[in-house]
Short mmCIF file of C-alpha atoms in Angstrom, two decimals:
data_model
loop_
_atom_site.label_atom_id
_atom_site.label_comp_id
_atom_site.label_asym_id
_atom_site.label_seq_id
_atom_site.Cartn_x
_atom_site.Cartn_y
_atom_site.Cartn_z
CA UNK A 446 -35.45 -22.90 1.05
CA UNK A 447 -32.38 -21.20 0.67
CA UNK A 448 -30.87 -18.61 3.16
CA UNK A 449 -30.65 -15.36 1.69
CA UNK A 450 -28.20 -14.36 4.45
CA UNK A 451 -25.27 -17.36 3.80
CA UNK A 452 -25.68 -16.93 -0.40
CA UNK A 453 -26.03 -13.31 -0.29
CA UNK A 454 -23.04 -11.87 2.25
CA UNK A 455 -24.23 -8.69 3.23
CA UNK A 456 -20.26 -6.75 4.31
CA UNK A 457 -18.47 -4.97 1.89
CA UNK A 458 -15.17 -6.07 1.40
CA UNK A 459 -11.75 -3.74 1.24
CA UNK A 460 -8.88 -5.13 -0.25
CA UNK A 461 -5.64 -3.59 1.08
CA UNK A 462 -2.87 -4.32 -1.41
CA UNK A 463 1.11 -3.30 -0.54
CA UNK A 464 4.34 -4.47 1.01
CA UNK A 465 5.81 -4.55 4.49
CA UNK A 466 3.49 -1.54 5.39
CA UNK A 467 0.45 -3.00 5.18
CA UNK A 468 1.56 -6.21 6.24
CA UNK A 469 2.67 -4.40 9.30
CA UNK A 470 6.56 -4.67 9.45
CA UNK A 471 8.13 -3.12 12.95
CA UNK A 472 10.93 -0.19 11.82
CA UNK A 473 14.45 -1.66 12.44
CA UNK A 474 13.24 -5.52 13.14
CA UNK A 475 10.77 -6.88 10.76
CA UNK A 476 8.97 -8.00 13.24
CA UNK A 477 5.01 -7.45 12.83
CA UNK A 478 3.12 -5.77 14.61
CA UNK A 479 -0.12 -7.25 16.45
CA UNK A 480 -3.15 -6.90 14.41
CA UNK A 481 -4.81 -4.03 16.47
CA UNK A 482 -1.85 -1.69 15.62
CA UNK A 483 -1.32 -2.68 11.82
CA UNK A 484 -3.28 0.23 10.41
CA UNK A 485 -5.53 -2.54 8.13
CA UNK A 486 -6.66 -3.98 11.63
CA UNK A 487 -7.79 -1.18 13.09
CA UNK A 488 -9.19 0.43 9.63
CA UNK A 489 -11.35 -2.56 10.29
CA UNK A 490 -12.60 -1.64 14.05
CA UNK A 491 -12.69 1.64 12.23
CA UNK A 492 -15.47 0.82 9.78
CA UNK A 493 -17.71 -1.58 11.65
CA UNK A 494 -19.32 -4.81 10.85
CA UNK A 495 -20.63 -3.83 7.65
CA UNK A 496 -16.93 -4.23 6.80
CA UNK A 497 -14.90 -6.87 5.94
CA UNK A 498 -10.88 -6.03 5.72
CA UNK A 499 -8.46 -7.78 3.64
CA UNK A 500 -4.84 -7.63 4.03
CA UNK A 501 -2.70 -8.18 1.17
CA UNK A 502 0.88 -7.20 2.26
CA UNK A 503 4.10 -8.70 1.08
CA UNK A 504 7.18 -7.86 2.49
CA UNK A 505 9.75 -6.46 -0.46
CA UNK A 506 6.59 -6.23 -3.12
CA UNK A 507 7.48 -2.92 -6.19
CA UNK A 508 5.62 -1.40 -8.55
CA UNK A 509 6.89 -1.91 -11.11
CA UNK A 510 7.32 -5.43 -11.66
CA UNK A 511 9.01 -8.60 -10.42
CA UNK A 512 12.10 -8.53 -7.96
CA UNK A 513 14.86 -11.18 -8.75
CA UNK A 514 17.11 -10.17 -5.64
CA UNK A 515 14.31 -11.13 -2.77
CA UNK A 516 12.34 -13.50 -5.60
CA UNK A 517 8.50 -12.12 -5.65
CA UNK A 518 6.31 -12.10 -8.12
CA UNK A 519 5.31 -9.31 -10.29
CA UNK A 520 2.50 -7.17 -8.35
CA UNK A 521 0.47 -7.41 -11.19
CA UNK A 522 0.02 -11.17 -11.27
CA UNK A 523 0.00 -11.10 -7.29
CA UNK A 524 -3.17 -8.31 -7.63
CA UNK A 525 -5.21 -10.48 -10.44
CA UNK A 526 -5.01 -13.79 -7.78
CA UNK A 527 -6.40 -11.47 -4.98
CA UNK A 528 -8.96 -9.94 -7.05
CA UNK A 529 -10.12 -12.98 -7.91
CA UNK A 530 -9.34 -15.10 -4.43
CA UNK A 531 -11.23 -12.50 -2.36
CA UNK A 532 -14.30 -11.00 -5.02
CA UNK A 533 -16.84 -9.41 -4.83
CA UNK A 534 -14.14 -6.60 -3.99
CA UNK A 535 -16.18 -3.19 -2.91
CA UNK A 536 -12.92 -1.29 -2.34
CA UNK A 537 -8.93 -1.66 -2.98
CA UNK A 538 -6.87 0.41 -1.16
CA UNK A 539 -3.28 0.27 -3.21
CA UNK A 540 0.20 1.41 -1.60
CA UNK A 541 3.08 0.50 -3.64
CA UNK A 542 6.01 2.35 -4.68
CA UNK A 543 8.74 2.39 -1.19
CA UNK A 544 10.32 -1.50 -2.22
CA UNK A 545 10.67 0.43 -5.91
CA UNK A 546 12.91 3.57 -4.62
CA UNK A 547 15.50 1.23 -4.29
CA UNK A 548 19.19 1.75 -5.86
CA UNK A 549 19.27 -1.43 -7.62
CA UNK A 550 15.88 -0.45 -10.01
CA UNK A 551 17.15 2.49 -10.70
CA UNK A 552 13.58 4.19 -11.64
CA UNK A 553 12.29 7.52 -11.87
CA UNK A 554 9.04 8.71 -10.40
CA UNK A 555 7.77 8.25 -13.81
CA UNK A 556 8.48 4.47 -14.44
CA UNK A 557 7.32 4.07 -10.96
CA UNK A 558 3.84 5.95 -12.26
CA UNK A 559 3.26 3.88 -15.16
CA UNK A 560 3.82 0.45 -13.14
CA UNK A 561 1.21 1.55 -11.19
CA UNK A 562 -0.79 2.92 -13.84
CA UNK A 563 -1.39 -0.62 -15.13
CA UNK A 564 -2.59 -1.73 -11.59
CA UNK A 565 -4.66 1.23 -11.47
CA UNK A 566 -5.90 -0.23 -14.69
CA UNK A 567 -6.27 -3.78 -13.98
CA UNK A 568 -8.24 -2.71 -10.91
CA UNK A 569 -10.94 -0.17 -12.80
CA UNK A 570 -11.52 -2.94 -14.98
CA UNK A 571 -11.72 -5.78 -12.90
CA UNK A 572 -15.11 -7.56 -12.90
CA UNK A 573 -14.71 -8.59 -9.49
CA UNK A 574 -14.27 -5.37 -7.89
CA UNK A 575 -18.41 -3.97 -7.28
CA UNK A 576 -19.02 -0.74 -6.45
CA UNK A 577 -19.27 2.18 -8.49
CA UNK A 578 -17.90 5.29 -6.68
CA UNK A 579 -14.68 6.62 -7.30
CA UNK A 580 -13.47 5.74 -4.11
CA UNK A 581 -14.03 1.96 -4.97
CA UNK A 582 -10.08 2.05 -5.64
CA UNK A 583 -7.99 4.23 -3.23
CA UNK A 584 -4.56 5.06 -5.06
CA UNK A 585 -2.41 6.35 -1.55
CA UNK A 586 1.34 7.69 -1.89
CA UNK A 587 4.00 6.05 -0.25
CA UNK A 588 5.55 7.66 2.43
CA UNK A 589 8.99 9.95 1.68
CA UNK A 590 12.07 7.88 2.56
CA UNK A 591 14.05 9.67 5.62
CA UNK A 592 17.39 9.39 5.32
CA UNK A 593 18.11 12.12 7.92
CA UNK A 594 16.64 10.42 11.01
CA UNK A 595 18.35 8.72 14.09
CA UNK A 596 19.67 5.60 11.93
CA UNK A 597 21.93 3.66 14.15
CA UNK A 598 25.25 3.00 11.94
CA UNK A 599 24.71 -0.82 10.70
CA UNK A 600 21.04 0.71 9.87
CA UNK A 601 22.18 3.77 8.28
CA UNK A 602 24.73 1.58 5.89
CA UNK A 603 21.82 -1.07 4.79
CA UNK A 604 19.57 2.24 4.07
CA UNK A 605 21.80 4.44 2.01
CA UNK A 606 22.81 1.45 0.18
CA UNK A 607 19.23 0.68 -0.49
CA UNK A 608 17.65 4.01 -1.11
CA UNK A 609 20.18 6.47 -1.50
CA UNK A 610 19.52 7.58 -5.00
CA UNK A 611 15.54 6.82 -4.14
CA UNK A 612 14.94 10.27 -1.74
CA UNK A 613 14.11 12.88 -4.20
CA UNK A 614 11.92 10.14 -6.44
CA UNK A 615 9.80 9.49 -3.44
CA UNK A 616 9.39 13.31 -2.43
CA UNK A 617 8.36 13.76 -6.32
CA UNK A 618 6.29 10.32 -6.74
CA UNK A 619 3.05 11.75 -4.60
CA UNK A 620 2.45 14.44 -7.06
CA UNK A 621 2.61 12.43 -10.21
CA UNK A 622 0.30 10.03 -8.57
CA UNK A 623 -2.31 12.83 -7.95
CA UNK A 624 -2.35 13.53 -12.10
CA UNK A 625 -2.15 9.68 -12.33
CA UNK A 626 -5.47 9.48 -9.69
CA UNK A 627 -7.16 12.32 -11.83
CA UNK A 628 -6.95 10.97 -15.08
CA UNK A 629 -8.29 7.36 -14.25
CA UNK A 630 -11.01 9.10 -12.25
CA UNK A 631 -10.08 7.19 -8.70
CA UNK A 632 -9.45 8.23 -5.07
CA UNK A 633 -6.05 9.84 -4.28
CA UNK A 634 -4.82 9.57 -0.52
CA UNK A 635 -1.22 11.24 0.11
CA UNK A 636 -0.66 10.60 4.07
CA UNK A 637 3.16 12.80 3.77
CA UNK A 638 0.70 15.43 4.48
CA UNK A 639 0.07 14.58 8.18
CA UNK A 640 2.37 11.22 8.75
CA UNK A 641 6.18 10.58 8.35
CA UNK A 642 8.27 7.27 8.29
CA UNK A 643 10.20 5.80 10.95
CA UNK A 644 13.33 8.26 11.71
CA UNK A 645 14.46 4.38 12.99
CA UNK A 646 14.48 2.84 9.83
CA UNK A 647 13.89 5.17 6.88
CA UNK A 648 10.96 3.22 5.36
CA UNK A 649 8.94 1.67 7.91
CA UNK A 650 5.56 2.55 10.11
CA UNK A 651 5.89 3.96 13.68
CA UNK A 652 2.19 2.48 15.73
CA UNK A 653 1.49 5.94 15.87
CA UNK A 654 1.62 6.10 11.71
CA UNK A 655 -0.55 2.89 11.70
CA UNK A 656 -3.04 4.85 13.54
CA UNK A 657 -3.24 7.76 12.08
CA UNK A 658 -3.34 6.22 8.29
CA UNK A 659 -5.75 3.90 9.11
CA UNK A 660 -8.11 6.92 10.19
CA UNK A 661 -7.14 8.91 6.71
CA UNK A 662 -8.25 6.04 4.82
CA UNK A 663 -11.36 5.42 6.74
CA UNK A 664 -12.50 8.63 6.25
CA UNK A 665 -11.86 8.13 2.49
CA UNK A 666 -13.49 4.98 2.80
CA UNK A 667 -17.33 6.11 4.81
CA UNK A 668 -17.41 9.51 2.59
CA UNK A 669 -17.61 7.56 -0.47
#
């Protein structure tokens, strides 16, 4: 006789694909934080048992494709293996877009768009990703970079090298994801609303950021 309850899980599974935010990166040291603070930790105390929470953060992970300075992989192969590795998939909540502000890219809220128009893509399509609402893929904004917070100098040198000419992209990027959410008919989140980067870092979460964005996208997440 077989067990209905070992062939047949009964949790619905959220896949949280992004960088160094969602793999919980402290501001200033890259140290991570302890699983009850990383926002996809508690989004997981958050929605109960019924629940099962995936984290798929890498550390340095764009858009937009494949970064030959720190090495990774193109997002879009790196979202196809966790489709796959971790379906059925009732929910993906995708973040990308900070790692891609950076000087060396040299892209406009537009290219950044259309790289993740394609995972938007690959995701509505995706056989392995179950449920039917429109919330089953939650398309969030990145956070603004801050470039006018309390960066100690060897900090503030790394980040204007980094993201100088990537401020205005990122304070224009939330609005062209919006259209981009409309037109594929998915779930838009932009947390600038409420929540701000670290002033300590430019880029990264505060705990207090991990908190509150793990409550924005639970609410997303239980109205669906």
């Amino acid at each position: 006789m077989t067990n209905d309850k070992l062939t047949e899980p009964s949790e619905k599974r959220v896949l949280c694909f992004g960088d160094s935010n969602t793999w919980g990166s402290v501001p200033v040291t890259g140290q991570r934080y302890p699983r009850d603070v990383r926002w996809v930790g508690r989004l997981g105390g958050l929605l109960g048992p019924d629940y099962d929470v995936v984290s798929e953060g890498l550390s340095g992970r764009t858009a937009v494709g494949p970064d030959p300075v720190m090495r990774l992989n193109s997002a879009y192969d790196d979202l196809q293996v966790a489709l796959r590795s971790h379906k059925p998939v009732h929910h993906v909540v995708l973040m990308l877009g900070t790692n891609d502000f950076k000087r060396r890219f040299g892209l406009s809220e537009f290219d950044i768009t259309n790289g993740l128009a394609h995972l938007v893509q690959l995701i509505l399509r995706s056989g392995e990703v179950v449920a039917g609402s429109s919330a089953r893929l939650i398309l969030v904004a990145p956070l603004t970079v801050r470039l006018d917070g309390a960066l100690a100098e060897k900090e503030r040198r790394k980040r204007l090298l980094d993201f100088s000419d990537g401020v205005e992209v990122s304070q224009l990027l939330p609005a062209c994801l919006q259209k981009l959410a409309e037109d594929a008919g998915c779930a838009f989140l932009d947390p600038n609303k409420t929540l701000q980067a670290s002033e300590a870092d430019a880029i990264h979460w505060e705990a207090e950021t991990h908190v509150g964005f793990a409550d924005l996208v639970a609410q997303k997440i239980l109205g669906s």
